[in-house]
Amino acid sequence: MADPKGFLKEGREVATRRPVDERVKDWDEVYPGGVGRALLPIISKQASRCMDCGIPFCHQGCPLGNIIPEWNDLVWRDDWEGAIERLHATNNFPEFTGRLCPAPCETACVLGINQDPVTIKNVEVSIIDKAWESGFVRPQPPEWLSGRTVAVVGSGPAGLAAAQQLTRAGHTVAVYERADKVGGLLRYGIPEFKMEKKHLDRRLEQMRREGTVFRAGVNVGEGDLTAERLRERYDAVVLAMGSTIPRDLDVPGRELAGIHQAMEFLPQANRAAVGDPATVDGSEQITAAGKHVVIIGGGDTGADCLGTSTRHGAVSITQLEIMPEPPQSRPAGQPWPTYPMTFRVSSAHEEAGERVYAVSTKEFIGDDQGNVRALKLVDVVFEGGRLTEIEGSEREIPADLVLFAMGFVGPEKDGLVDQLGVELDERGNVARDGSYASSVPGVFVAGDAGRGQSLIVWAIAEGRAAAANVDRFLTGSTTLPTPVKPTDRPLVV
């Protein structure tokens, strides 16, 4: 194990972010030189805090089954090549999860029972960034080809994980992406200041060198590539198109100009941040510059909208959340090792904006030109299992741009899903059995399209598990890992 007394000698420490007044002027990652490099001076001591528990509950917190105590020990011993070998054994893309995952492994850390938990996520991203710089990440092409073909629809984390596993198993894999570039939400949903796209691009290049084929700008189910032709062309199909129908808010004034879904706003900003045209059709970019911005939704997507609006030069930014402000520490009703709802501060929250809790939007108010100019809200309280408005608390706040960041309700049905005729579950997701197979023979489902909106670690775990089942379907057996079942759920109360 790492230092047996490490958790007694060392406290939890994280890397220092760049000064706010510096980082809001650019789109680079908020850590100097990137988070992995920024962590290097402190990461060995942080890895030494791992207790090498007899039953490491961090394994239960993470659906990938990451062998966390082992790579903590290897980092402490300065064996970076051994550490990346252990990390890659369970996680195809630690450079993504190390930057974007909310780290349920850390809230399940045994040390976290009575101390600050190990900085597992930080050790993870340090390992992979060091591995890329040291040349430890190499293509792993298959030793032989099976002669079987697989189409993966969607190039987010679930689709990419399934594709890499199946390619390495010897199958010929093509990944279809309807956007102009591969990556799904990793490309256009995640701001550059959270993950620079160079990390995505070099992983995609590794996959290309292994043999995976990428076909961007192809919307399967439209034009010549119908569902029928897709099934004729490939021996198996993996649906990994995500949960992309955004939750809306049907209140008076919804039709006013200046009200948009987050995934209308963020992709345009992400394109512009890397020097590409903001829109594919030449229309005007949705921008927060010089506006009063209101973000409805208090999660990660809302924080992404906040950080983006700050860099655009918004006059004011208000983030609304219908639930009450969470506590600073773990609530008694959400005991270890579950993932607790606590007050969290992202890099975007450090930079600007105001968070308002326990409020509900009543109405959008427009000007004479049909543009939104204000938002009417009301305080609410959670009583008897329902939200109740507090009488006399209605008020208006200025709003020139309103962004919905309230999550997603399922995959799009028009096009491929309807053409395939796959069965849906009671929540509108694509139904699958215990082997990730849909109701249509040879068609499998991985990630948010089957699970519903979830975390990136669940998407990668499902992509890996679905790949194992596809491999078994094609060849009769498999040596690929199956980290999760479709029915597995996170450690929550």
CSV table of C-alpha atoms in Angstrom, one decimal:
chain,number,residue,atom,x,y,z
A,1,MET,CA,0.0,0.0,0.0
A,2,ALA,CA,1.0,3.7,-0.1
A,3,ASP,CA,2.4,5.2,3.1
A,4,PRO,CA,0.5,3.5,6.0
A,5,LYS,CA,0.5,6.7,7.9
A,6,GLY,CA,-0.2,9.0,4.9
A,7,PHE,CA,-3.7,9.8,5.9
A,8,LEU,CA,-2.5,10.8,9.3
A,9,LYS,CA,0.3,13.0,8.1
A,10,GLU,CA,-1.2,14.7,5.1
A,11,GLY,CA,-4.4,16.7,4.7
A,12,ARG,CA,-6.5,17.0,1.5
A,13,GLU,CA,-5.0,19.4,-1.0
A,14,VAL,CA,-6.0,20.4,-4.5
A,15,ALA,CA,-4.3,22.3,-7.2
A,16,THR,CA,-4.6,26.1,-7.4
A,17,ARG,CA,-6.6,27.5,-10.2
A,18,ARG,CA,-5.5,30.5,-12.3
A,19,PRO,CA,-6.6,33.9,-10.9
A,20,VAL,CA,-10.2,34.7,-11.9
A,21,ASP,CA,-9.4,38.0,-13.6
A,22,GLU,CA,-6.9,36.2,-15.8
A,23,ARG,CA,-8.9,33.1,-16.7
A,24,VAL,CA,-12.2,34.8,-17.6
A,25,LYS,CA,-10.3,36.5,-20.5
A,26,ASP,CA,-9.6,33.3,-22.3
A,27,TRP,CA,-11.1,29.8,-22.9
A,28,ASP,CA,-8.1,27.8,-21.6
A,29,GLU,CA,-8.5,25.3,-18.8
A,30,VAL,CA,-8.7,27.1,-15.5
A,31,TYR,CA,-5.6,25.3,-14.1
A,32,PRO,CA,-2.2,26.6,-15.2
A,33,GLY,CA,-0.8,24.2,-17.8
A,34,GLY,CA,-3.8,21.9,-17.4
A,35,VAL,CA,-5.1,20.2,-14.2
A,36,GLY,CA,-2.8,17.2,-14.5
A,37,ARG,CA,0.4,19.3,-14.7
A,38,ALA,CA,-0.9,21.7,-12.0
A,39,LEU,CA,-1.3,18.7,-9.6
A,40,LEU,CA,2.1,17.1,-10.0
A,41,PRO,CA,3.9,19.0,-7.1
A,42,ILE,CA,1.3,17.7,-4.6
A,43,ILE,CA,-0.1,14.5,-6.1
A,44,SER,CA,2.3,11.9,-4.6
A,45,LYS,CA,1.5,13.1,-1.1
A,46,GLN,CA,-2.2,13.0,-1.9
A,47,ALA,CA,-2.0,9.5,-3.3
A,48,SER,CA,-0.3,8.5,0.0
A,49,ARG,CA,-3.5,9.3,1.9
A,50,CYS,CA,-5.1,6.2,0.4
A,51,MET,CA,-5.7,3.7,3.2
A,52,ASP,CA,-5.7,0.6,1.0
A,53,CYS,CA,-8.9,-0.5,2.7
A,54,GLY,CA,-9.8,-4.1,3.2
A,55,ILE,CA,-13.1,-3.4,1.4
A,56,PRO,CA,-12.5,-0.2,-0.7
A,57,PHE,CA,-15.9,1.3,-1.1
A,58,CYS,CA,-14.6,3.7,-3.7
A,59,HIS,CA,-15.1,0.6,-6.0
A,60,GLN,CA,-18.8,0.7,-5.2
A,61,GLY,CA,-19.0,4.5,-5.8
A,62,CYS,CA,-17.5,4.2,-9.3
A,63,PRO,CA,-19.4,2.0,-11.8
A,64,LEU,CA,-16.2,1.5,-13.8
A,65,GLY,CA,-14.7,-0.7,-11.1
A,66,ASN,CA,-11.5,1.4,-11.0
A,67,ILE,CA,-8.7,-0.3,-9.0
A,68,ILE,CA,-8.2,2.9,-7.1
A,69,PRO,CA,-5.9,1.7,-4.2
A,70,GLU,CA,-3.5,0.1,-6.6
A,71,TRP,CA,-2.9,3.1,-8.8
A,72,ASN,CA,-2.7,5.4,-5.7
A,73,ASP,CA,0.1,3.2,-4.4
A,74,LEU,CA,1.8,3.2,-7.8
A,75,VAL,CA,1.7,7.0,-8.0
A,76,TRP,CA,3.2,7.3,-4.5
A,77,ARG,CA,6.0,5.0,-5.6
A,78,ASP,CA,6.5,7.1,-8.7
A,79,ASP,CA,5.6,4.2,-11.1
A,80,TRP,CA,3.6,6.2,-13.6
A,81,GLU,CA,3.7,3.6,-16.3
A,82,GLY,CA,2.3,1.0,-13.9
A,83,ALA,CA,-0.3,3.4,-12.7
A,84,ILE,CA,-1.7,4.1,-16.2
A,85,GLU,CA,-1.8,0.4,-16.9
A,86,ARG,CA,-4.0,-0.2,-13.9
A,87,LEU,CA,-6.1,2.9,-14.7
A,88,HIS,CA,-6.6,1.9,-18.4
A,89,ALA,CA,-7.6,-1.6,-17.3
A,90,THR,CA,-11.0,-0.3,-16.2
A,91,ASN,CA,-11.4,3.1,-17.9
A,92,ASN,CA,-10.9,3.9,-21.5
A,93,PHE,CA,-10.9,7.7,-21.1
A,94,PRO,CA,-9.5,8.9,-17.7
A,95,GLU,CA,-8.7,12.2,-19.2
A,96,PHE,CA,-12.4,12.8,-19.6
A,97,THR,CA,-13.6,11.4,-16.3
A,98,GLY,CA,-10.7,13.1,-14.4
A,99,ARG,CA,-11.9,16.5,-15.6
A,100,LEU,CA,-15.7,16.0,-15.9
A,101,CYS,CA,-16.9,13.4,-13.4
A,102,PRO,CA,-18.3,14.6,-10.0
A,103,ALA,CA,-16.3,11.8,-8.4
A,104,PRO,CA,-18.8,9.5,-6.6
A,105,CYS,CA,-15.7,7.4,-5.7
A,106,GLU,CA,-14.6,10.2,-3.4
A,107,THR,CA,-17.9,10.4,-1.5
A,108,ALA,CA,-17.7,6.6,-1.0
A,109,CYS,CA,-14.0,6.8,0.2
A,110,VAL,CA,-13.6,5.1,3.6
A,111,LEU,CA,-11.4,7.9,4.8
A,112,GLY,CA,-14.3,10.2,4.1
A,113,ILE,CA,-16.2,8.7,7.1
A,114,ASN,CA,-14.4,11.1,9.5
A,115,GLN,CA,-11.9,13.0,7.4
A,116,ASP,CA,-11.7,14.7,4.0
A,117,PRO,CA,-11.6,11.9,1.4
A,118,VAL,CA,-8.7,11.0,-0.9
A,119,THR,CA,-8.5,13.3,-4.0
A,120,ILE,CA,-9.1,10.2,-6.2
A,121,LYS,CA,-10.2,12.2,-9.3
A,122,ASN,CA,-7.1,14.4,-9.1
A,123,VAL,CA,-4.8,11.4,-8.9
A,124,GLU,CA,-6.6,9.9,-11.9
A,125,VAL,CA,-6.2,12.9,-14.1
A,126,SER,CA,-2.6,13.3,-13.1
A,127,ILE,CA,-1.9,9.7,-14.1
A,128,ILE,CA,-3.3,10.1,-17.6
A,129,ASP,CA,-1.9,13.5,-18.3
A,130,LYS,CA,1.6,12.3,-17.2
A,131,ALA,CA,1.1,9.2,-19.4
A,132,TRP,CA,0.3,11.2,-22.5
A,133,GLU,CA,3.3,13.4,-22.0
A,134,SER,CA,5.6,10.4,-21.3
A,135,GLY,CA,4.4,8.4,-24.4
A,136,PHE,CA,2.8,5.6,-22.3
A,137,VAL,CA,-0.5,5.9,-24.2
A,138,ARG,CA,-0.2,3.9,-27.4
A,139,PRO,CA,-2.6,2.5,-30.0
A,140,GLN,CA,-3.7,-1.1,-29.3
A,141,PRO,CA,-4.8,-2.5,-32.6
A,142,PRO,CA,-6.3,-6.0,-32.6
A,143,GLU,CA,-4.0,-9.0,-33.3
A,144,TRP,CA,-6.6,-10.4,-35.7
A,145,LEU,CA,-9.9,-9.4,-37.4
A,146,SER,CA,-13.1,-11.3,-36.8
A,147,GLY,CA,-14.7,-10.4,-40.1
A,148,ARG,CA,-17.7,-9.0,-38.3
A,149,THR,CA,-18.9,-5.4,-38.6
A,150,VAL,CA,-20.5,-3.1,-36.0
A,151,ALA,CA,-22.1,0.3,-36.3
A,152,VAL,CA,-22.1,2.6,-33.3
A,153,VAL,CA,-24.6,5.5,-33.5
A,154,GLY,CA,-23.4,8.4,-31.4
A,155,SER,CA,-19.9,9.5,-30.4
A,156,GLY,CA,-20.3,10.5,-26.8
A,157,PRO,CA,-18.5,8.6,-24.0
A,158,ALA,CA,-20.7,5.5,-24.2
A,159,GLY,CA,-20.3,5.2,-28.0
A,160,LEU,CA,-16.6,5.8,-28.0
A,161,ALA,CA,-16.1,3.3,-25.2
A,162,ALA,CA,-18.1,0.6,-27.0
A,163,ALA,CA,-16.3,1.3,-30.2
A,164,GLN,CA,-12.8,1.1,-28.7
A,165,GLN,CA,-13.5,-2.1,-26.9
A,166,LEU,CA,-15.1,-3.8,-30.0
A,167,THR,CA,-12.3,-2.6,-32.3
A,168,ARG,CA,-9.7,-4.0,-29.9
A,169,ALA,CA,-11.7,-7.3,-29.9
A,170,GLY,CA,-11.1,-7.6,-33.7
A,171,HIS,CA,-14.3,-6.3,-35.1
A,172,THR,CA,-14.6,-3.6,-37.8
A,173,VAL,CA,-16.3,-0.7,-36.2
A,174,ALA,CA,-17.8,2.5,-37.7
A,175,VAL,CA,-18.9,5.3,-35.4
A,176,TYR,CA,-21.6,7.6,-36.8
A,177,GLU,CA,-22.1,11.2,-35.5
A,178,ARG,CA,-24.6,13.6,-36.9
A,179,ALA,CA,-22.6,16.7,-35.9
A,180,ASP,CA,-19.8,17.9,-38.1
A,181,LYS,CA,-17.1,16.7,-35.7
A,182,VAL,CA,-16.9,13.6,-33.6
A,183,GLY,CA,-17.3,13.7,-29.8
A,184,GLY,CA,-20.9,14.3,-29.0
A,185,LEU,CA,-21.4,16.3,-25.8
A,186,LEU,CA,-17.7,16.0,-25.1
A,187,ARG,CA,-17.1,18.1,-28.2
A,188,TYR,CA,-19.9,20.7,-28.1
A,189,GLY,CA,-21.5,20.4,-24.7
A,190,ILE,CA,-18.4,20.8,-22.5
A,191,PRO,CA,-16.8,24.3,-22.5
A,192,GLU,CA,-13.2,24.6,-23.3
A,193,PHE,CA,-12.3,25.9,-19.9
A,194,LYS,CA,-13.4,22.6,-18.4
A,195,MET,CA,-11.8,20.3,-21.0
A,196,GLU,CA,-9.7,21.6,-23.8
A,197,LYS,CA,-10.6,19.6,-27.0
A,198,LYS,CA,-7.0,18.6,-27.6
A,199,HIS,CA,-7.6,15.9,-25.0
A,200,LEU,CA,-10.5,14.5,-27.0
A,201,ASP,CA,-8.7,14.8,-30.4
A,202,ARG,CA,-5.6,12.9,-29.3
A,203,ARG,CA,-7.8,10.1,-27.9
A,204,LEU,CA,-9.8,9.9,-31.2
A,205,GLU,CA,-6.5,9.8,-33.1
A,206,GLN,CA,-5.4,6.8,-31.0
A,207,MET,CA,-8.7,5.1,-31.9
A,208,ARG,CA,-8.3,5.8,-35.6
A,209,ARG,CA,-4.8,4.2,-35.4
A,210,GLU,CA,-6.4,1.2,-33.8
A,211,GLY,CA,-8.8,0.8,-36.7
A,212,THR,CA,-12.0,2.5,-35.6
A,213,VAL,CA,-13.7,4.4,-38.5
A,214,PHE,CA,-15.5,7.7,-37.8
A,215,ARG,CA,-18.2,9.1,-40.0
A,216,ALA,CA,-19.2,12.6,-38.9
A,217,GLY,CA,-22.0,14.7,-40.4
A,218,VAL,CA,-24.2,11.6,-40.9
A,219,ASN,CA,-27.6,11.6,-39.3
A,220,VAL,CA,-28.5,7.9,-39.3
A,221,GLY,CA,-32.2,7.5,-40.1
A,222,GLU,CA,-32.2,10.4,-42.6
A,223,GLY,CA,-31.4,10.3,-46.3
A,224,ASP,CA,-30.0,7.1,-47.8
A,225,LEU,CA,-28.8,5.6,-44.5
A,226,THR,CA,-32.1,4.4,-43.1
A,227,ALA,CA,-32.4,2.0,-40.2
A,228,GLU,CA,-33.1,-0.9,-42.6
A,229,ARG,CA,-29.9,-0.2,-44.6
A,230,LEU,CA,-27.9,0.2,-41.5
A,231,ARG,CA,-28.9,-3.3,-40.3
A,232,GLU,CA,-28.3,-4.8,-43.7
A,233,ARG,CA,-24.8,-3.3,-43.8
A,234,TYR,CA,-23.6,-4.2,-40.3
A,235,ASP,CA,-23.8,-7.4,-38.2
A,236,ALA,CA,-24.6,-5.5,-35.1
A,237,VAL,CA,-25.7,-2.0,-34.1
A,238,VAL,CA,-25.1,-0.1,-30.9
A,239,LEU,CA,-27.4,2.8,-30.1
A,240,ALA,CA,-25.5,5.4,-28.1
A,241,MET,CA,-27.1,8.6,-29.2
A,242,GLY,CA,-27.7,9.8,-25.6
A,243,SER,CA,-30.6,11.5,-24.0
A,244,THR,CA,-31.0,14.6,-26.0
A,245,ILE,CA,-34.6,15.8,-25.6
A,246,PRO,CA,-34.3,18.8,-23.2
A,247,ARG,CA,-36.7,19.4,-20.4
A,248,ASP,CA,-38.8,22.5,-21.2
A,249,LEU,CA,-40.7,25.1,-19.1
A,250,ASP,CA,-44.2,25.8,-20.2
A,251,VAL,CA,-45.1,29.1,-18.5
A,252,PRO,CA,-46.6,32.3,-20.0
A,253,GLY,CA,-44.1,34.1,-22.3
A,254,ARG,CA,-42.2,31.0,-23.3
A,255,GLU,CA,-42.5,32.0,-27.0
A,256,LEU,CA,-40.5,35.3,-26.5
A,257,ALA,CA,-37.2,35.7,-28.3
A,258,GLY,CA,-34.1,35.3,-26.1
A,259,ILE,CA,-35.2,32.1,-24.4
A,260,HIS,CA,-33.1,29.1,-25.3
A,261,GLN,CA,-32.1,25.6,-24.3
A,262,ALA,CA,-28.5,25.3,-22.9
A,263,MET,CA,-27.7,23.0,-25.8
A,264,GLU,CA,-28.6,25.7,-28.2
A,265,PHE,CA,-26.2,28.1,-26.5
A,266,LEU,CA,-23.2,26.0,-25.4
A,267,PRO,CA,-22.4,24.3,-28.8
A,268,GLN,CA,-22.3,27.7,-30.5
A,269,ALA,CA,-20.0,29.1,-27.8
A,270,ASN,CA,-17.8,26.0,-28.0
A,271,ARG,CA,-17.4,26.3,-31.7
A,272,ALA,CA,-16.5,29.9,-31.5
A,273,ALA,CA,-14.0,29.3,-28.7
A,274,VAL,CA,-11.8,27.1,-30.9
A,275,GLY,CA,-12.0,29.4,-33.9
A,276,ASP,CA,-14.8,27.6,-35.8
A,277,PRO,CA,-17.9,29.3,-37.2
A,278,ALA,CA,-20.4,29.5,-34.3
A,279,THR,CA,-23.3,28.1,-36.3
A,280,VAL,CA,-23.3,25.6,-39.1
A,281,ASP,CA,-26.1,27.4,-41.0
A,282,GLY,CA,-24.5,30.9,-40.8
A,283,SER,CA,-27.2,32.3,-38.4
A,284,GLU,CA,-26.3,34.7,-35.7
A,285,GLN,CA,-24.7,33.3,-32.6
A,286,ILE,CA,-26.6,33.3,-29.3
A,287,THR,CA,-24.3,35.4,-27.0
A,288,ALA,CA,-24.5,36.7,-23.5
A,289,ALA,CA,-22.4,39.8,-24.2
A,290,GLY,CA,-23.9,42.9,-22.6
A,291,LYS,CA,-27.0,41.0,-21.4
A,292,HIS,CA,-28.7,40.2,-18.1
A,293,VAL,CA,-28.6,36.4,-18.2
A,294,VAL,CA,-30.8,34.1,-16.2
A,295,ILE,CA,-30.0,30.4,-16.0
A,296,ILE,CA,-32.8,28.0,-14.9
A,297,GLY,CA,-31.2,24.9,-13.4
A,298,GLY,CA,-28.5,24.5,-10.7
A,299,GLY,CA,-26.5,21.6,-12.0
A,300,ASP,CA,-23.3,21.2,-14.0
A,301,THR,CA,-24.9,22.3,-17.3
A,302,GLY,CA,-26.1,25.5,-15.6
A,303,ALA,CA,-22.5,26.1,-14.3
A,304,ASP,CA,-21.2,25.6,-17.9
A,305,CYS,CA,-23.7,28.3,-19.0
A,306,LEU,CA,-22.5,30.5,-16.2
A,307,GLY,CA,-18.8,30.2,-17.1
A,308,THR,CA,-19.5,30.7,-20.7
A,309,SER,CA,-21.7,33.8,-20.1
A,310,THR,CA,-19.0,35.3,-17.9
A,311,ARG,CA,-16.5,35.0,-20.8
A,312,HIS,CA,-18.9,36.5,-23.2
A,313,GLY,CA,-19.2,39.6,-21.0
A,314,ALA,CA,-22.6,39.4,-19.5
A,315,VAL,CA,-23.8,42.4,-17.4
A,316,SER,CA,-25.3,40.1,-14.8
A,317,ILE,CA,-25.9,36.4,-14.3
A,318,THR,CA,-28.4,34.7,-12.1
A,319,GLN,CA,-28.7,31.0,-11.7
A,320,LEU,CA,-32.1,29.7,-10.4
A,321,GLU,CA,-32.7,26.4,-8.6
A,322,ILE,CA,-36.2,25.2,-7.5
A,323,MET,CA,-34.8,23.2,-4.6
A,324,PRO,CA,-33.5,24.7,-1.3
A,325,GLU,CA,-29.9,25.5,-0.9
A,326,PRO,CA,-28.1,22.3,0.1
A,327,PRO,CA,-26.0,22.0,3.2
A,328,GLN,CA,-22.3,22.5,3.4
A,329,SER,CA,-21.6,19.0,4.8
A,330,ARG,CA,-23.2,15.5,4.3
A,331,PRO,CA,-26.8,15.4,5.5
A,332,ALA,CA,-27.8,12.8,8.1
A,333,GLY,CA,-30.3,11.3,5.7
A,334,GLN,CA,-27.6,10.7,3.0
A,335,PRO,CA,-25.1,8.6,4.9
A,336,TRP,CA,-21.7,7.4,3.7
A,337,PRO,CA,-21.1,5.9,1.2
A,338,THR,CA,-23.9,7.4,-0.8
A,339,TYR,CA,-23.5,10.4,-3.0
A,340,PRO,CA,-24.8,13.4,-0.9
A,341,MET,CA,-26.4,16.5,-2.1
A,342,THR,CA,-24.2,19.2,-0.7
A,343,PHE,CA,-23.3,22.8,-1.6
A,344,ARG,CA,-20.6,22.7,-4.3
A,345,VAL,CA,-18.7,25.5,-5.9
A,346,SER,CA,-17.4,25.0,-9.4
A,347,SER,CA,-14.8,27.2,-11.1
A,348,ALA,CA,-17.6,29.1,-12.8
A,349,HIS,CA,-19.2,29.9,-9.5
A,350,GLU,CA,-16.0,31.5,-8.3
A,351,GLU,CA,-15.9,33.8,-11.3
A,352,ALA,CA,-19.3,35.6,-11.3
A,353,GLY,CA,-23.0,35.3,-10.9
A,354,GLU,CA,-25.5,34.8,-8.1
A,355,ARG,CA,-27.3,31.6,-7.1
A,356,VAL,CA,-30.9,31.8,-6.0
A,357,TYR,CA,-32.5,28.8,-4.4
A,358,ALA,CA,-36.0,27.7,-3.7
A,359,VAL,CA,-37.6,29.7,-6.4
A,360,SER,CA,-40.0,28.9,-9.3
A,361,THR,CA,-40.4,30.7,-12.6
A,362,LYS,CA,-44.0,32.1,-13.0
A,363,GLU,CA,-43.8,34.1,-16.2
A,364,PHE,CA,-41.5,35.5,-18.8
A,365,ILE,CA,-42.2,39.2,-19.5
A,366,GLY,CA,-41.4,40.7,-23.0
A,367,ASP,CA,-40.9,44.1,-24.5
A,368,ASP,CA,-42.7,45.7,-27.5
A,369,GLN,CA,-40.4,43.9,-30.0
A,370,GLY,CA,-41.3,40.4,-28.6
A,371,ASN,CA,-38.0,39.9,-26.7
A,372,VAL,CA,-37.8,38.8,-23.2
A,373,ARG,CA,-36.9,41.6,-20.8
A,374,ALA,CA,-37.7,40.1,-17.3
A,375,LEU,CA,-38.6,37.0,-15.5
A,376,LYS,CA,-41.2,36.7,-12.7
A,377,LEU,CA,-40.3,34.3,-10.0
A,378,VAL,CA,-41.8,33.2,-6.6
A,379,ASP,CA,-40.3,31.7,-3.6
A,380,VAL,CA,-41.3,28.1,-2.9
A,381,VAL,CA,-41.1,25.7,0.1
A,382,PHE,CA,-41.1,21.9,0.0
A,383,GLU,CA,-43.9,20.7,2.3
A,384,GLY,CA,-45.8,17.4,2.4
A,385,GLY,CA,-43.9,16.0,-0.6
A,386,ARG,CA,-44.8,18.9,-2.8
A,387,LEU,CA,-43.5,22.4,-3.6
A,388,THR,CA,-45.8,25.2,-2.4
A,389,GLU,CA,-45.5,28.9,-3.4
A,390,ILE,CA,-45.0,31.5,-0.7
A,391,GLU,CA,-47.7,34.1,-0.9
A,392,GLY,CA,-46.4,37.6,-1.4
A,393,SER,CA,-43.0,36.6,-2.6
A,394,GLU,CA,-43.4,37.3,-6.3
A,395,ARG,CA,-40.8,39.6,-7.9
A,396,GLU,CA,-39.2,40.4,-11.2
A,397,ILE,CA,-35.6,40.2,-12.2
A,398,PRO,CA,-34.1,41.5,-15.5
A,399,ALA,CA,-33.5,38.9,-18.2
A,400,ASP,CA,-32.3,39.6,-21.7
A,401,LEU,CA,-31.2,36.0,-22.2
A,402,VAL,CA,-32.8,33.0,-20.5
A,403,LEU,CA,-31.1,29.6,-20.7
A,404,PHE,CA,-32.8,26.3,-19.7
A,405,ALA,CA,-30.4,23.9,-18.0
A,406,MET,CA,-32.9,21.5,-16.5
A,407,GLY,CA,-31.7,18.2,-17.9
A,408,PHE,CA,-33.0,15.8,-20.5
A,409,VAL,CA,-36.0,13.5,-20.7
A,410,GLY,CA,-34.9,10.8,-23.2
A,411,PRO,CA,-33.6,10.0,-26.7
A,412,GLU,CA,-35.1,11.5,-29.8
A,413,LYS,CA,-37.7,9.2,-31.3
A,414,ASP,CA,-38.1,10.7,-34.8
A,415,GLY,CA,-35.9,9.0,-37.4
A,416,LEU,CA,-33.7,6.1,-36.3
A,417,VAL,CA,-35.6,5.0,-33.2
A,418,ASP,CA,-38.9,5.0,-34.9
A,419,GLN,CA,-37.5,3.3,-38.0
A,420,LEU,CA,-36.0,0.5,-36.0
A,421,GLY,CA,-39.2,-0.1,-34.1
A,422,VAL,CA,-37.4,-0.8,-30.8
A,423,GLU,CA,-39.5,-1.0,-27.7
A,424,LEU,CA,-39.3,1.9,-25.2
A,425,ASP,CA,-39.5,1.7,-21.4
A,426,GLU,CA,-41.9,3.6,-19.2
A,427,ARG,CA,-39.6,6.6,-19.1
A,428,GLY,CA,-39.3,6.8,-22.9
A,429,ASN,CA,-35.8,5.4,-23.1
A,430,VAL,CA,-34.9,2.5,-25.4
A,431,ALA,CA,-35.7,-0.7,-23.5
A,432,ARG,CA,-33.0,-3.3,-23.2
A,433,ASP,CA,-32.6,-6.7,-21.5
A,434,GLY,CA,-29.8,-7.9,-19.2
A,435,SER,CA,-27.4,-8.1,-22.2
A,436,TYR,CA,-28.0,-4.5,-23.4
A,437,ALA,CA,-30.0,-5.9,-26.3
A,438,SER,CA,-33.0,-4.1,-27.6
A,439,SER,CA,-36.2,-5.7,-28.8
A,440,VAL,CA,-34.8,-5.8,-32.3
A,441,PRO,CA,-32.3,-8.6,-32.9
A,442,GLY,CA,-28.7,-7.4,-33.3
A,443,VAL,CA,-29.4,-3.9,-32.0
A,444,PHE,CA,-27.9,-3.0,-28.6
A,445,VAL,CA,-28.3,0.1,-26.4
A,446,ALA,CA,-25.7,1.8,-24.2
A,447,GLY,CA,-25.5,5.0,-22.2
A,448,ASP,CA,-28.1,7.6,-21.6
A,449,ALA,CA,-30.3,6.4,-24.5
A,450,GLY,CA,-31.2,3.4,-22.4
A,451,ARG,CA,-30.4,4.5,-18.8
A,452,GLY,CA,-31.6,8.0,-19.0
A,453,GLN,CA,-29.5,11.1,-18.2
A,454,SER,CA,-26.6,10.0,-16.0
A,455,LEU,CA,-22.9,10.6,-15.3
A,456,ILE,CA,-20.0,10.2,-17.7
A,457,VAL,CA,-18.6,7.2,-15.7
A,458,TRP,CA,-21.9,5.4,-16.1
A,459,ALA,CA,-21.8,6.1,-19.8
A,460,ILE,CA,-18.3,4.7,-20.2
A,461,ALA,CA,-19.1,1.7,-18.0
A,462,GLU,CA,-22.2,0.9,-20.1
A,463,GLY,CA,-20.3,1.3,-23.3
A,464,ARG,CA,-17.7,-1.2,-22.1
A,465,ALA,CA,-20.4,-3.6,-20.8
A,466,ALA,CA,-22.5,-3.4,-24.0
A,467,ALA,CA,-19.3,-4.1,-26.1
A,468,ALA,CA,-18.8,-7.3,-24.2
A,469,ASN,CA,-22.4,-8.4,-25.0
A,470,VAL,CA,-22.1,-7.4,-28.6
A,471,ASP,CA,-18.8,-9.4,-28.8
A,472,ARG,CA,-20.6,-12.5,-27.3
A,473,PHE,CA,-23.5,-12.0,-29.8
A,474,LEU,CA,-21.1,-12.0,-32.7
A,475,THR,CA,-18.7,-14.7,-31.7
A,476,GLY,CA,-20.4,-16.8,-29.1
A,477,SER,CA,-18.0,-15.8,-26.3
A,478,THR,CA,-16.1,-12.8,-25.0
A,479,THR,CA,-13.1,-11.9,-22.8
A,480,LEU,CA,-14.2,-8.2,-22.6
A,481,PRO,CA,-15.2,-6.9,-19.1
A,482,THR,CA,-18.8,-6.2,-18.1
A,483,PRO,CA,-18.5,-3.6,-15.3
A,484,VAL,CA,-22.2,-2.9,-14.9
A,485,LYS,CA,-25.6,-4.4,-15.6
A,486,PRO,CA,-28.4,-2.3,-17.3
A,487,THR,CA,-30.3,-2.5,-14.0
A,488,ASP,CA,-27.4,-1.3,-11.7
A,489,ARG,CA,-28.0,2.0,-10.1
A,490,PRO,CA,-25.8,4.5,-8.2
A,491,LEU,CA,-25.3,4.5,-4.4
A,492,VAL,CA,-28.0,7.0,-3.5
A,493,VAL,CA,-30.7,7.3,-0.9
